[in-house]
Coordinates of C-alpha atoms in Angstrom, one line a residue:
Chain A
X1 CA -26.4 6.0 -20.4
X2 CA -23.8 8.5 -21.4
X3 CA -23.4 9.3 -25.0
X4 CA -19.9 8.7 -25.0
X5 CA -20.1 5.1 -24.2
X6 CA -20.1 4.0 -28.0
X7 CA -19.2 0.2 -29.0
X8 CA -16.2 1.2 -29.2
X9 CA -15.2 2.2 -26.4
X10 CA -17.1 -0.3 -24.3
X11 CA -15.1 -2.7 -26.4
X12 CA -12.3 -1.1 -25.2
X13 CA -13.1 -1.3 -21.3
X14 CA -14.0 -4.9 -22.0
X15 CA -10.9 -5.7 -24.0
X16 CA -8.4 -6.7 -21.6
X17 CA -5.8 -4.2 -21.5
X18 CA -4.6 -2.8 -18.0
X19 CA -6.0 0.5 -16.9
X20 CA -4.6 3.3 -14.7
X21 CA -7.2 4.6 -12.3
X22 CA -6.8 8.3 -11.2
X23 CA -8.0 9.4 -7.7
X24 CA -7.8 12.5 -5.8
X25 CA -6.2 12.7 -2.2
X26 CA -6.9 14.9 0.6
X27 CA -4.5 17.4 -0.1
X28 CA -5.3 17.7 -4.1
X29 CA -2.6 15.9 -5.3
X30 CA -3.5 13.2 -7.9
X31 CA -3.5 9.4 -7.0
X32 CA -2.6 6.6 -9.6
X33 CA -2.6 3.0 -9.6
X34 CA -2.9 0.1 -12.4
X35 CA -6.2 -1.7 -12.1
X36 CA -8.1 -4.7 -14.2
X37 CA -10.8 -2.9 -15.4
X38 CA -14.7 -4.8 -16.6
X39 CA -18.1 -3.3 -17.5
X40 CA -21.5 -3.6 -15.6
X41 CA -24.5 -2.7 -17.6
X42 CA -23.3 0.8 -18.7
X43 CA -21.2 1.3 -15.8
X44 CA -17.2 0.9 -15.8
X45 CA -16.4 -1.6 -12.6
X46 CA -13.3 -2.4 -10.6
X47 CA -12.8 -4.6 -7.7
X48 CA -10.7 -4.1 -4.4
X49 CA -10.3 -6.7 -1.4
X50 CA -9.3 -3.6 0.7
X51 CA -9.7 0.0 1.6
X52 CA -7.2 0.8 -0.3
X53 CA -6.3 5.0 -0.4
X54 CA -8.0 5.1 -3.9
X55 CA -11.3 4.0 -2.2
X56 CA -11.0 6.4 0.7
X57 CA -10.1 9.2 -2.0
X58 CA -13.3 8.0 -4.1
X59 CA -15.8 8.1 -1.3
X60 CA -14.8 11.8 -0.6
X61 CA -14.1 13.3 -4.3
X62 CA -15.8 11.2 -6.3
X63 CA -14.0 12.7 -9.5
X64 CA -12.1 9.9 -11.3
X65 CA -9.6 9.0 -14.7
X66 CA -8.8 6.4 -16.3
X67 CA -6.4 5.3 -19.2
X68 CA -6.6 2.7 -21.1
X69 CA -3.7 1.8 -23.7
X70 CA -5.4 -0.3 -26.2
X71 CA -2.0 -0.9 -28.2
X72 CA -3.2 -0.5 -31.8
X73 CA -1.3 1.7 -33.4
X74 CA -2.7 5.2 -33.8
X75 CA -1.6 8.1 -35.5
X76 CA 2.5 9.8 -35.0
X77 CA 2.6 5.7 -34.3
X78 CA 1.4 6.6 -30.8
X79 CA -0.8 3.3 -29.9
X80 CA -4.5 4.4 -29.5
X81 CA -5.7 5.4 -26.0
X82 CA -8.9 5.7 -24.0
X83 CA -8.7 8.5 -21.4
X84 CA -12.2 8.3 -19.6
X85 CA -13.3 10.9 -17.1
X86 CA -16.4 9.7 -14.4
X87 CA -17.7 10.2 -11.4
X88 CA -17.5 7.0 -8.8
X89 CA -19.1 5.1 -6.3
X90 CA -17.9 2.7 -4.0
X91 CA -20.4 0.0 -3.0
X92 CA -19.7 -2.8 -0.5
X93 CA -19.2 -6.4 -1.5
X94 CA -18.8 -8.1 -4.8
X95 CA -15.0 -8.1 -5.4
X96 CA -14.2 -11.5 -5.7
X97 CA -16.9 -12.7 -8.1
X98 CA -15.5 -9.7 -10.1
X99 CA -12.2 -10.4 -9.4
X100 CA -12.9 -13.7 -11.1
X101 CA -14.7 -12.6 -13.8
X102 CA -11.9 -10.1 -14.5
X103 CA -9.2 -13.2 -13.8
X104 CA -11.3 -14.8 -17.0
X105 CA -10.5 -11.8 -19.4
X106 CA -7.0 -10.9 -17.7
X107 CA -5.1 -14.1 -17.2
X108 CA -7.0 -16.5 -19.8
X109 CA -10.3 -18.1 -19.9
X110 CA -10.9 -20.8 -17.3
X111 CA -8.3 -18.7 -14.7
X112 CA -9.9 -17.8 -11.5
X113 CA -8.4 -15.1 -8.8
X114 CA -5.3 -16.6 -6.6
X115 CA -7.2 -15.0 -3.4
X116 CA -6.2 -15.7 0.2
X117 CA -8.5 -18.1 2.2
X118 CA -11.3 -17.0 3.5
X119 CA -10.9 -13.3 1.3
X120 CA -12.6 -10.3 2.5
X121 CA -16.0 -9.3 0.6
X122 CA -14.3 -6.2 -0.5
X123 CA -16.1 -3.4 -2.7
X124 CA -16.5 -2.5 -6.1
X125 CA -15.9 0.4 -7.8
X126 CA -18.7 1.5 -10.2
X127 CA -18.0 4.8 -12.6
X128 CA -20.1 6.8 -14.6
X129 CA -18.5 7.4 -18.0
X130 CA -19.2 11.5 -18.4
X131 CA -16.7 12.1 -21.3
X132 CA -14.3 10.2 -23.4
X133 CA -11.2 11.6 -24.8
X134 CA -7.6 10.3 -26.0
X135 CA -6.4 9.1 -29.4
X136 CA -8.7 6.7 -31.4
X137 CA -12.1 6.3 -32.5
X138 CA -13.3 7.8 -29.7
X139 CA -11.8 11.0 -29.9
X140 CA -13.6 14.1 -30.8
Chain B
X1 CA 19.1 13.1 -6.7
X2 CA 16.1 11.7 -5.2
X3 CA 16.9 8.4 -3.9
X4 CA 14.0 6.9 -5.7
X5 CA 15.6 6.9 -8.5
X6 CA 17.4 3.0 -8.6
X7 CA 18.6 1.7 -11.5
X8 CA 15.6 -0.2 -12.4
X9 CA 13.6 2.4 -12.2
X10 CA 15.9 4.5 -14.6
X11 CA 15.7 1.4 -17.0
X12 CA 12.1 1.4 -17.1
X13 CA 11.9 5.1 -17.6
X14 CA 13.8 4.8 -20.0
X15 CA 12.3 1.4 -21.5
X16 CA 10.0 2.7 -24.5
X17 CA 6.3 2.1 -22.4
X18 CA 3.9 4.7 -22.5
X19 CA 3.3 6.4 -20.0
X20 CA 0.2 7.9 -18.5
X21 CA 1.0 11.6 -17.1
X22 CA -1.8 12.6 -14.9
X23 CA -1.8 16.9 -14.0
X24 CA -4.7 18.7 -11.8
X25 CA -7.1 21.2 -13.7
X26 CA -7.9 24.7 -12.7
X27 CA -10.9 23.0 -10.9
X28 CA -8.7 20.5 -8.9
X29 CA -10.0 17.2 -11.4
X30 CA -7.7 15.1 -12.8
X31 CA -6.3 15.4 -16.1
X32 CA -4.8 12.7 -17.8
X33 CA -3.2 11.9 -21.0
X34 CA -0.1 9.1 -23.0
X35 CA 2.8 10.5 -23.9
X36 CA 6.4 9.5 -24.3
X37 CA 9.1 10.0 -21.7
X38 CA 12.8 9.8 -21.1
X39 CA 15.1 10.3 -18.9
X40 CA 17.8 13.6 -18.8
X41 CA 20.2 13.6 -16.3
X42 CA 18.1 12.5 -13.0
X43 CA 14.9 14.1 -14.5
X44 CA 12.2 12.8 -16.2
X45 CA 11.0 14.7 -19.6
X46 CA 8.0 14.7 -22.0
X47 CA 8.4 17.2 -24.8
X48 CA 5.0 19.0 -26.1
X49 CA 4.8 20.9 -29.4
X50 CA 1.8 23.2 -27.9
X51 CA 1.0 24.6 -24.9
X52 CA -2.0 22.0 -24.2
X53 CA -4.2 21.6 -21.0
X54 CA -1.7 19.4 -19.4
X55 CA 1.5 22.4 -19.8
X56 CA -0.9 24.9 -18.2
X57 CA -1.8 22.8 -15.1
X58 CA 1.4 22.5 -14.4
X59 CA 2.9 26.1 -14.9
X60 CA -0.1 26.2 -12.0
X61 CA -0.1 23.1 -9.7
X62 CA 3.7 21.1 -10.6
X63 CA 2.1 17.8 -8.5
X64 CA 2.1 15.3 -11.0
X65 CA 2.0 11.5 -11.5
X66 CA 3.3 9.3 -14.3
X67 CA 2.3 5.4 -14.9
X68 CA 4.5 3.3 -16.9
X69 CA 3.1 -0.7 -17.2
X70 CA 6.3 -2.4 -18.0
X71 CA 5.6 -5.7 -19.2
X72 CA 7.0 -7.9 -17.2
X73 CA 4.8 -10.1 -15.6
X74 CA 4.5 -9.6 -11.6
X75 CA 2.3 -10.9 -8.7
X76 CA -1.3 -12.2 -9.3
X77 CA -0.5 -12.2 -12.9
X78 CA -1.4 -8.4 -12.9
X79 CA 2.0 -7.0 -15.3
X80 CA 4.7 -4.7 -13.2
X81 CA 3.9 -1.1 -13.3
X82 CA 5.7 1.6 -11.6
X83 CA 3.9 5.1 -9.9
X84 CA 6.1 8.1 -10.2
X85 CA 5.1 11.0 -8.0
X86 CA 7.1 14.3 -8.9
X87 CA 7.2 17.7 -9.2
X88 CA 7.2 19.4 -13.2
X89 CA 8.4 22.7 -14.1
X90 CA 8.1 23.6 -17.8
X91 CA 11.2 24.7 -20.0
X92 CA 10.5 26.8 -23.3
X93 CA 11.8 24.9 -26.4
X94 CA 13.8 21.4 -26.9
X95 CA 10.6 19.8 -27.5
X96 CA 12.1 19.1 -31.1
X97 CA 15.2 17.4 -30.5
X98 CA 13.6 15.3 -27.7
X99 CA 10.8 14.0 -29.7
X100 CA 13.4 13.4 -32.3
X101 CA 15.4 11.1 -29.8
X102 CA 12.6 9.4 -28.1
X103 CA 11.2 8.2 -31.6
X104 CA 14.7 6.3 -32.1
X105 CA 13.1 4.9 -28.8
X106 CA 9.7 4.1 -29.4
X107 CA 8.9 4.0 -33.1
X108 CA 12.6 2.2 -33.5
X109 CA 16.3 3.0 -34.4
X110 CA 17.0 5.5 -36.9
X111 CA 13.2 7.0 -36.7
X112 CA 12.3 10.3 -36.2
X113 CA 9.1 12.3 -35.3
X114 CA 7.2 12.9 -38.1
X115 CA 6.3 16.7 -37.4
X116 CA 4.8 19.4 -39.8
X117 CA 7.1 22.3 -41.7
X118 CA 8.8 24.5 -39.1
X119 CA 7.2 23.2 -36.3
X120 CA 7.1 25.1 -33.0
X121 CA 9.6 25.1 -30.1
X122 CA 7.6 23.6 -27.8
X123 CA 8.2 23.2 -24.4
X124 CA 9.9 20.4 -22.4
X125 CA 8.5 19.1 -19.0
X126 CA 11.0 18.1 -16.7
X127 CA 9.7 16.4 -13.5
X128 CA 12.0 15.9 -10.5
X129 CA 11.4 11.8 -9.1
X130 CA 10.0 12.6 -5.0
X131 CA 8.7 8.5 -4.4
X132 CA 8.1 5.8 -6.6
X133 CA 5.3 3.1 -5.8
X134 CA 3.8 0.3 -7.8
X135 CA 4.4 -3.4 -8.1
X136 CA 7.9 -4.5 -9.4
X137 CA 11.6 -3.8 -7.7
X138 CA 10.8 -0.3 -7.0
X139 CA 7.8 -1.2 -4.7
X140 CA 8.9 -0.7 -0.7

């Protein structure tokens, strides 16, 4: 486990709040998009039905970002934030009982995933917290 | 004028989210931070009192990315967000008089930055709109 993944900021990943993933693409330039974000053990997990360009880019540069807003007010009256920097795997299968585990945290307790019939086993996304920065407790 | 740049995407530009601006280090990583942004004329800005990491990648690589999460509820319960993709360039100075108007902005009417005595110029970034993605109106 990586010293940087105190209470807090597992708290943090587990706390609800929408999280920008950051992937690489072929020709360098960075990738974004706005994920539901969950922990696994010590590892920071996200689920996708498809292959989506930020899973390509993961399986060849596994170097990834991610920001998470937490919303209570920080310092300059900036809210606090959570930029984590990993490295990530993409291993087959598992998104939709992730998906609805997120769906629990994300839309309300009791809420399940509105999937398509018959949905694709998909692949999680499992990162490696190697250093946490941003504004907050966290923050060196 | 890029012709990404629709009205609702000006609007939540210029809505008072945070945004996540993601540059590339020296290395080619990812580098991400939350900063405020506005809009000046048809380009995006972000003011910065120092020259930090995120000024220096992109006086060397101008690729950059900016989320903004805007609130509003979208599809599969997962809020709207927008992706801009652009290209920076760095401007010495201003970074005073823009932090002082997007306060009014995001800390409320009538605020201002708080800032130290005789703070530095600082430097705006000013990053040209080439596509917008996401999930919202702006999403093709």
């Amino acid at each position: 486990m990586s010293d940087a993944l105190t209470p807090e900021v597992r708290a943090a990943i587990e706390g609800g709040h929408l999280a920008t993933l950051v992937t690489l693409n072929p020709d360098g330039s960075p990738q974004a998009s706005v994920v539901w974000v969950g922990m696994d053990g010590d590892e920071v997990v996200t689920a996708h039905l498809g292959r989506y360009q930020k899973v390509r880019n993961i399986e060849r540069d596994p170097r990834v970002v991610l920001t998470i807003i937490t919303g209570v007010s920080g310092e300059h009256g900036l809210d606090q934030y959570l930029v984590v920097h990993g490295t990530a795997r993409i291993t087959e299968g598992g998104a939709v009982p992730l998906l609805d585990r997120l769906a629990g945290v994300y839309l309300g307790p009791d809420q399940s995933m509105p999937l398509p019939d018959d949905p694709p086993a998909g692949v999680v996304n499992r990162i490696t917290i190697d250093r946490v920065t941003g504004v907050g407790p966290w923050a060196s």
